[in-house]
Short mmCIF file of C-alpha atoms in Angstrom, two decimals:
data_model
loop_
_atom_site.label_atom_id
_atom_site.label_comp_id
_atom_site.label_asym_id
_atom_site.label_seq_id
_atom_site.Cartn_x
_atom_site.Cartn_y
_atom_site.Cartn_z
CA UNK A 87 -5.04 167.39 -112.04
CA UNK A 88 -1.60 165.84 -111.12
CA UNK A 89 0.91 164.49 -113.28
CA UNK A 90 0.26 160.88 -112.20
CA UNK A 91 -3.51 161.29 -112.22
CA UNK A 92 -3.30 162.80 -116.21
CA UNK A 93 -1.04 160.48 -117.23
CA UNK A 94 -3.23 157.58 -116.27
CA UNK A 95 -6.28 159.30 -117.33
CA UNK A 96 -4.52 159.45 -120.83
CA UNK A 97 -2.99 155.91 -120.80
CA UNK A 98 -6.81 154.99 -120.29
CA UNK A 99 -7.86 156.74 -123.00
CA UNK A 100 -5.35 155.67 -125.43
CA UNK A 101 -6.14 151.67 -124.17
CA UNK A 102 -9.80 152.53 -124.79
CA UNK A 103 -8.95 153.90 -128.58
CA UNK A 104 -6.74 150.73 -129.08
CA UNK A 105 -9.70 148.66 -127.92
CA UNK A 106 -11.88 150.17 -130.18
CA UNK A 107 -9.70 149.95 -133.01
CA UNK A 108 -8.91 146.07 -132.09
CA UNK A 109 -12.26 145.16 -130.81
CA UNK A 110 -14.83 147.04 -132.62
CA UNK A 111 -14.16 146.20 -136.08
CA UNK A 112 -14.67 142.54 -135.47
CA UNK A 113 -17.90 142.68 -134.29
CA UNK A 114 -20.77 141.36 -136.13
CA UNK A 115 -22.06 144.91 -138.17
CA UNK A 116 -26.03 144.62 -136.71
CA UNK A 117 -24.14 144.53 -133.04
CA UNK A 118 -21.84 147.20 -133.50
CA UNK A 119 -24.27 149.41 -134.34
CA UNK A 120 -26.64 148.64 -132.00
CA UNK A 121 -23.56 148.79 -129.46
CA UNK A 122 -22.73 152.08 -130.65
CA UNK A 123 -26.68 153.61 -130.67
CA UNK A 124 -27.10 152.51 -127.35
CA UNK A 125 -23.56 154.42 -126.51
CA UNK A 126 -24.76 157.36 -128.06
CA UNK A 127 -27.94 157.20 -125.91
CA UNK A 128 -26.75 156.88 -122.50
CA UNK A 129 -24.37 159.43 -122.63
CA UNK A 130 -27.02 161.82 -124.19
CA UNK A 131 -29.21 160.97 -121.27
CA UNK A 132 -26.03 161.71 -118.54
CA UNK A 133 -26.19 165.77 -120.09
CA UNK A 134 -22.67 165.49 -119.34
CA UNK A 135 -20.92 169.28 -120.75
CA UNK A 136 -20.24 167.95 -124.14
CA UNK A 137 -23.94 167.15 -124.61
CA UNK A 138 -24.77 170.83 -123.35
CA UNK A 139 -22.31 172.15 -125.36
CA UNK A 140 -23.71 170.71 -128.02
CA UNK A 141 -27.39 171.73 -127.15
CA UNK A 142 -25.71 175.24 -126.70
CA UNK A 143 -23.79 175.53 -130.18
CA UNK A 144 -26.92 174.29 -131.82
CA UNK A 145 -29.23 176.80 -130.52
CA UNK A 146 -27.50 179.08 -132.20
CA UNK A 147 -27.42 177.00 -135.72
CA UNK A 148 -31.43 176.55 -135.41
CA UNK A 149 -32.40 180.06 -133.98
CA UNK A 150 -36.00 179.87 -131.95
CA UNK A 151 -35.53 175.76 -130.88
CA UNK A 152 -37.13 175.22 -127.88
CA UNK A 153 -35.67 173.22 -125.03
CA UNK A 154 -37.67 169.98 -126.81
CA UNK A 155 -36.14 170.71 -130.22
CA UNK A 156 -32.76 171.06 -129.27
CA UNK A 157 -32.97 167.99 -127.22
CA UNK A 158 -34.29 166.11 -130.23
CA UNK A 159 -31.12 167.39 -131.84
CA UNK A 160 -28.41 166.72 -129.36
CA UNK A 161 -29.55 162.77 -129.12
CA UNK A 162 -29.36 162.58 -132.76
CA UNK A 163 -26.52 164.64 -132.69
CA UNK A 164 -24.96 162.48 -130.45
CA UNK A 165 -25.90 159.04 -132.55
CA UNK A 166 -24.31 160.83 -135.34
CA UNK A 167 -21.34 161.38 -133.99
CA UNK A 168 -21.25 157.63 -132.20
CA UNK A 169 -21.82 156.58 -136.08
CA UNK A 170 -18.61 158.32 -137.11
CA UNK A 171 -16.74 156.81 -134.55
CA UNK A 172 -18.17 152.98 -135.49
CA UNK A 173 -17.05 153.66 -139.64
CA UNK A 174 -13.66 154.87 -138.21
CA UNK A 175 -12.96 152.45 -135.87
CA UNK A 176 -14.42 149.45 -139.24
CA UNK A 177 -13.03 151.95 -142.07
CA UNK A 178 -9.79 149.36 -142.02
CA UNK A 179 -11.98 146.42 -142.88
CA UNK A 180 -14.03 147.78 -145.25
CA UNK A 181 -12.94 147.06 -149.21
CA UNK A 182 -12.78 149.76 -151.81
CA UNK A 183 -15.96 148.42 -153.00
CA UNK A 184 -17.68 149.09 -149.41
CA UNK A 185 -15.97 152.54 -149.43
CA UNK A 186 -16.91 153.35 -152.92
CA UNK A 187 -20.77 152.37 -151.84
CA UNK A 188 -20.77 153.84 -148.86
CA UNK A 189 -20.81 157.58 -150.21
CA UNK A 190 -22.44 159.84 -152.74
CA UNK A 191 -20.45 163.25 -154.00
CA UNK A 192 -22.42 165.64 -155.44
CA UNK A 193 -20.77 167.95 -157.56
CA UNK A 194 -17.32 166.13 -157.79
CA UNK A 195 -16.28 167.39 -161.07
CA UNK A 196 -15.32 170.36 -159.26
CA UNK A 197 -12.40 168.39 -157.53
CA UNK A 198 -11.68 166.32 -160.22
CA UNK A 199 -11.00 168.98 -162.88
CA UNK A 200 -9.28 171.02 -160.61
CA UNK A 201 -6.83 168.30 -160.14
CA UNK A 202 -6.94 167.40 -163.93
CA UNK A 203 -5.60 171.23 -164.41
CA UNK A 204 -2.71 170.28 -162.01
CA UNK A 205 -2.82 173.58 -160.42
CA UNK A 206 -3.08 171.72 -156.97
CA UNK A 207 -5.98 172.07 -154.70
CA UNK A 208 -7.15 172.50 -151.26
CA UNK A 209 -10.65 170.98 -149.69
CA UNK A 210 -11.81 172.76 -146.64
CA UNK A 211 -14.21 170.70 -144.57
CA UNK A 212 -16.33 171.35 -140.92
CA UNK A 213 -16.72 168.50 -138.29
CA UNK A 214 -19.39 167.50 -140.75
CA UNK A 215 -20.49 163.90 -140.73
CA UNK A 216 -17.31 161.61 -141.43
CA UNK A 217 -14.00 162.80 -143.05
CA UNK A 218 -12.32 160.69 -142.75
CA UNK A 219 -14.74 157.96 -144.84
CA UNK A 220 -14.44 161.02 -147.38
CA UNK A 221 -10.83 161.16 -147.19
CA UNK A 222 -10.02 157.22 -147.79
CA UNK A 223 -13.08 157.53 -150.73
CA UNK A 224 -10.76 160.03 -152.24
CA UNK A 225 -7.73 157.49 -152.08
CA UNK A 226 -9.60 154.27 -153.10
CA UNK A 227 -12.09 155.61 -155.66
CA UNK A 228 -10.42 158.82 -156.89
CA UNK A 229 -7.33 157.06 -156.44
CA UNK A 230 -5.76 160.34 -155.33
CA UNK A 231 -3.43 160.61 -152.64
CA UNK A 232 -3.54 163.84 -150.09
CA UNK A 233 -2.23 165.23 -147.39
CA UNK A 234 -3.50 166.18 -144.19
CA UNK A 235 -2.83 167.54 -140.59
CA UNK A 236 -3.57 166.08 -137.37
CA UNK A 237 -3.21 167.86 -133.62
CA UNK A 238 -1.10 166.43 -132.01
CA UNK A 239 -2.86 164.51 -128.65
CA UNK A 240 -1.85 163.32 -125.83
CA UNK A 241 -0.39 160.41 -124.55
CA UNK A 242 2.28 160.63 -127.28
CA UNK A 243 0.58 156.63 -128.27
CA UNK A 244 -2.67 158.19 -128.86
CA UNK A 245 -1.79 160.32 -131.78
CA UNK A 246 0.46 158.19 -132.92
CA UNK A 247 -2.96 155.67 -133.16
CA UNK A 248 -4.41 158.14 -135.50
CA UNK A 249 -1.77 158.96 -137.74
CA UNK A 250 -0.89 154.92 -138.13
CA UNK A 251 -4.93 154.81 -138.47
CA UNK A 252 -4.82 157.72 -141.38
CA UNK A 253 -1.71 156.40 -143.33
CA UNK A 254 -3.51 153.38 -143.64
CA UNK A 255 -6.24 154.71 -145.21
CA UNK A 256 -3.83 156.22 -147.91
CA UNK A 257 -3.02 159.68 -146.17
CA UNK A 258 -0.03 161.74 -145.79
CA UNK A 259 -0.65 163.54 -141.99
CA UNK A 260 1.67 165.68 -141.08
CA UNK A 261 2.03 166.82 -136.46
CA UNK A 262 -0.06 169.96 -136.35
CA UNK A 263 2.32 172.47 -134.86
CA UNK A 264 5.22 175.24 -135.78
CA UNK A 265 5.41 176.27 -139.66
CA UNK A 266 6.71 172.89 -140.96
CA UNK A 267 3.24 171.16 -141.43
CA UNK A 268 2.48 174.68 -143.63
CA UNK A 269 5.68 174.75 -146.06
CA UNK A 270 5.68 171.22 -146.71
CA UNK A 271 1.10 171.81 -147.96
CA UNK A 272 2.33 174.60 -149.60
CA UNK A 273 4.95 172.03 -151.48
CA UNK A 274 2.25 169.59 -152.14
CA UNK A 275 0.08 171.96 -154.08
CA UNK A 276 2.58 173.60 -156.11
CA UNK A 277 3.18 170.09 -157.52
CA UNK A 278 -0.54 169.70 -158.51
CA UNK A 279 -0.66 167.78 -155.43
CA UNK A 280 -4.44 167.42 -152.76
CA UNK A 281 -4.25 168.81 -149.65
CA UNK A 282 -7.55 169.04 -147.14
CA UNK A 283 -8.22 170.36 -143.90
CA UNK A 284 -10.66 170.54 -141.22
CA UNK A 285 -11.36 174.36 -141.10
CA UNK A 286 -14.39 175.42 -138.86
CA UNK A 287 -12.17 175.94 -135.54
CA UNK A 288 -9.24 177.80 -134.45
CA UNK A 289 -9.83 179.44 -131.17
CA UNK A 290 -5.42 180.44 -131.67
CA UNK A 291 -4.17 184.03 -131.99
CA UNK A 292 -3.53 183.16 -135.47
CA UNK A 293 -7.89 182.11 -136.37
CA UNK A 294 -9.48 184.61 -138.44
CA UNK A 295 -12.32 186.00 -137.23
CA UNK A 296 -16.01 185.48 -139.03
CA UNK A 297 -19.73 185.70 -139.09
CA UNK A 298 -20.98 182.66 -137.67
CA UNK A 299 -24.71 182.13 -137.76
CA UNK A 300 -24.69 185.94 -136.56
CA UNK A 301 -21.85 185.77 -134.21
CA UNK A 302 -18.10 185.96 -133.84
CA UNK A 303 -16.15 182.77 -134.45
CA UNK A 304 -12.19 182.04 -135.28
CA UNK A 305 -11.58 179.82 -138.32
CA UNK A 306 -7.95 178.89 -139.53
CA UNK A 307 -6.10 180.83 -141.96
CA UNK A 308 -4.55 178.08 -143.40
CA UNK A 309 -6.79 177.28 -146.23
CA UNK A 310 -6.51 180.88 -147.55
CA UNK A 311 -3.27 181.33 -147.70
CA UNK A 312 -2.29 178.17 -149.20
CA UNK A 313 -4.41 178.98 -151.94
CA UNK A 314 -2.67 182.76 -151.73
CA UNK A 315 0.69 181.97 -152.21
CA UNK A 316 0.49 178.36 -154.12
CA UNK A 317 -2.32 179.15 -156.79
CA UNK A 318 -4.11 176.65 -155.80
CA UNK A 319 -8.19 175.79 -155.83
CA UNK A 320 -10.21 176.13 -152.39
CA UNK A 321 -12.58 173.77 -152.46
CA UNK A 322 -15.70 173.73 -149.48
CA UNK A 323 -16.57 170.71 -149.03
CA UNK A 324 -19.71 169.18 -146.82
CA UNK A 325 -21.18 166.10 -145.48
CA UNK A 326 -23.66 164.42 -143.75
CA UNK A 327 -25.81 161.14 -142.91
CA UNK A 328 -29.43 161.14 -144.50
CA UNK A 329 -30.72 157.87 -142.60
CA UNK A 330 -29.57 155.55 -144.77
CA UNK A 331 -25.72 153.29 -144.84
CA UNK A 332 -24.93 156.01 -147.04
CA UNK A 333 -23.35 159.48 -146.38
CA UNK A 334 -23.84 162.32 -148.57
CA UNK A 335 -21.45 164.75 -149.77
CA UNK A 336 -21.38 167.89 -151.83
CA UNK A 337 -17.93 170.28 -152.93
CA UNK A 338 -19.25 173.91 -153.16
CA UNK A 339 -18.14 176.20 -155.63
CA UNK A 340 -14.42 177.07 -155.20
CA UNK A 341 -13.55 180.57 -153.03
CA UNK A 342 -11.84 182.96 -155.69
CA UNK A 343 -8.56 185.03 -154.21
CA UNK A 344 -9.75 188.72 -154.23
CA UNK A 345 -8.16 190.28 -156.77
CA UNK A 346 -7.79 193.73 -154.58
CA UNK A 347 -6.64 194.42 -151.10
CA UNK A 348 -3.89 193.41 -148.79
CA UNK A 349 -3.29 189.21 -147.76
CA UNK A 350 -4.45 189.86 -144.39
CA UNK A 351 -8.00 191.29 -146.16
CA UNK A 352 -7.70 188.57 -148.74
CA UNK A 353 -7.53 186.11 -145.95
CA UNK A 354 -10.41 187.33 -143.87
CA UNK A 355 -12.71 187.46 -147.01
CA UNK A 356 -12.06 183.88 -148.54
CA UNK A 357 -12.41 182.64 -144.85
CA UNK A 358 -15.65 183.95 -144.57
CA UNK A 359 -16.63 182.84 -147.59
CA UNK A 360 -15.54 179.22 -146.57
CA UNK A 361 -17.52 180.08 -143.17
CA UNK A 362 -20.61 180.68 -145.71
CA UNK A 363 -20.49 177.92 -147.11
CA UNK A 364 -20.11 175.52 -143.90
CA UNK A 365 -23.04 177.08 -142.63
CA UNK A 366 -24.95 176.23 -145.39
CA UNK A 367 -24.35 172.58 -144.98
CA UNK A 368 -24.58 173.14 -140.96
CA UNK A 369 -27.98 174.77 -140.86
CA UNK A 370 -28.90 171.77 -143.61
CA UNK A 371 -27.74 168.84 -141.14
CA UNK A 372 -27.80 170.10 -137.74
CA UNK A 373 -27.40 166.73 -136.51
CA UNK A 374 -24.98 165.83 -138.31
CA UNK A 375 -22.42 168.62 -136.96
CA UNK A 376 -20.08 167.12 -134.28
CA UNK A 377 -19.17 170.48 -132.20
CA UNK A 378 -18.81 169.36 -128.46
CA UNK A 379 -16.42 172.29 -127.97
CA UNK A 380 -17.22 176.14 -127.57
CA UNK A 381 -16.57 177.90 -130.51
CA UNK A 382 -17.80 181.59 -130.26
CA UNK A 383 -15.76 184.09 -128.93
CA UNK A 384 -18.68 185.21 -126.72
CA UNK A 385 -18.65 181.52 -125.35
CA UNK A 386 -15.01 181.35 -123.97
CA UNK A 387 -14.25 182.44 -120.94
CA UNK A 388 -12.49 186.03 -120.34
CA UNK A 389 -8.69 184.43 -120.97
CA UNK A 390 -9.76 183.63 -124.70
CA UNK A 391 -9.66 179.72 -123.67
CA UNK A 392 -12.24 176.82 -124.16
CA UNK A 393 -12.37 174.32 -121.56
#
């Protein structure tokens, strides 16, 4: 694609996002999400790649599907991940009563008291239902500020959108890119400080290869060693949408640091045992798992890439 032609492709895109964010939110809620279901549903029916891709990553995730199954999956895979879009773009409207209302932890004492000990922790999270409703739950309800990371997109306007989006919902997001993003986490924890990430891809040199519903994926380090070198608690965490306004959540048991080996074997073995756990809540809530990219090794194509 040509310079001209990418730029206005992403100049389109950003307008779109802006319109979304502008627009959306000030619809009536019964038309929104009937807007949004019937979004969901036409571009399931256009089996456009991402839908395939979709189909294809959860074949794996439900092993023996048939073509029917996995269909049945991939359109409510696809209103799923329409519904995440309609909270994010309404999440600024929405009160801390709303918020509050709109999700039930499971298990949260195992955040809370690891904050209460002040030794700083880390929540690891897959594209799993919406993170970001759990992230601004965690500012208005917890009352707990954290930081984050976002990649940075392109145009420039775009991410710039979603880091003015996330700092509004009470976040600290820091550009995605050199070792800045990771000193200044590894700061935030050592003061007792909440740091989370979205953890189930990382197809860089850097992604730490795992067991993957029986096949070779690359996760990111990150977690692992921030919990390494700051002390810190690694908290799983999981969502997803159960038919109702409300999403579910539950934080796993934390991932211990190996008390034997070297980091780079301490890494691999707390990653995989944050790759355990996401496939718990995967295979739980197929639907529910918003992975329109390839992830597998076996899935890219021979340069290591994913288009």
């Amino acid at each position: 694609m040509s310079g001209t032609a990418s730029d206005l492709r992403g100049r389109l895109t950003d307008g779109l996002y802006g319109l979304g964010w502008g627009a959306v939110k000030k619809l009536p809620e019964p038309a929104a999400a009937a807007l949004f279901r019937t979004l969901a549903d036409q571009v399931w029916k256009r089996r456009g790649k991402s839908v395939l891709r979709l189909e294809s990553n959860l074949a794996r995730v439900v092993p023996g599907a048939d073509a029917a199954r996995l269909a049945e999956l991939s359109k409510a895979g696809m209103r799923s991940y329409m519904r995440y879009w309609l909270e994010s773009f309404r999440l600024p409207t929405w009160s801390p009563e709303r918020i509050k209302a709109s999700i039930d932890v499971r298990d949260v004492h195992r955040l809370t008291e690891g904050l209460e000990a002040g030794r700083g922790v880390v929540v690891a999270l897959p594209h799993l239902g919406n993170w970001d409703l759990a992230g601004a739950w965690v500012t208005t309800d917890l009352k707990v500020p954290f930081t984050t990371v976002a990649e940075r997109l392109k145009p420039e306007t775009l991410y710039d959108r979603f880091v003015a989006y996330r700092q509004g919902l009470g976040m600290e997001v820091l550009p995605h890119s050199g070792g800045a993003a990771f000193g200044t986490l590894a700061r935030r924890l050592r003061a007792g400080g909440l740091v989370c990430l979205v953890a189930d891809r990382d197809l860089s040199a850097s992604g730490v290869e795992v067991d993957f519903f029986g096949d070779t994926a690359r996760m990111p380090a990150g977690p692992a060693l921030l919990a390494q070198q700051t002390g810190a608690l690694l908290l799983p965490v999981t969502l997803w949408y159960d038919g109702t306004p409300v999403m579910g959540a539950r934080v796993h048991p934390p991932v211990g640091v190996p008390e034997t080996g070297t980091r780079t074997e301490k890494t691999s073995s707390m990653t995989q045992a944050l790759a355990d756990a996401f496939a718990a809540g995967i295979a739980e809530h197929p639907e529910d798992w918003h992975m329109l990219q390839r992830l597998w090794i076996s899935d890219l194509d021979p340069q290591g890439e994913a288009p």
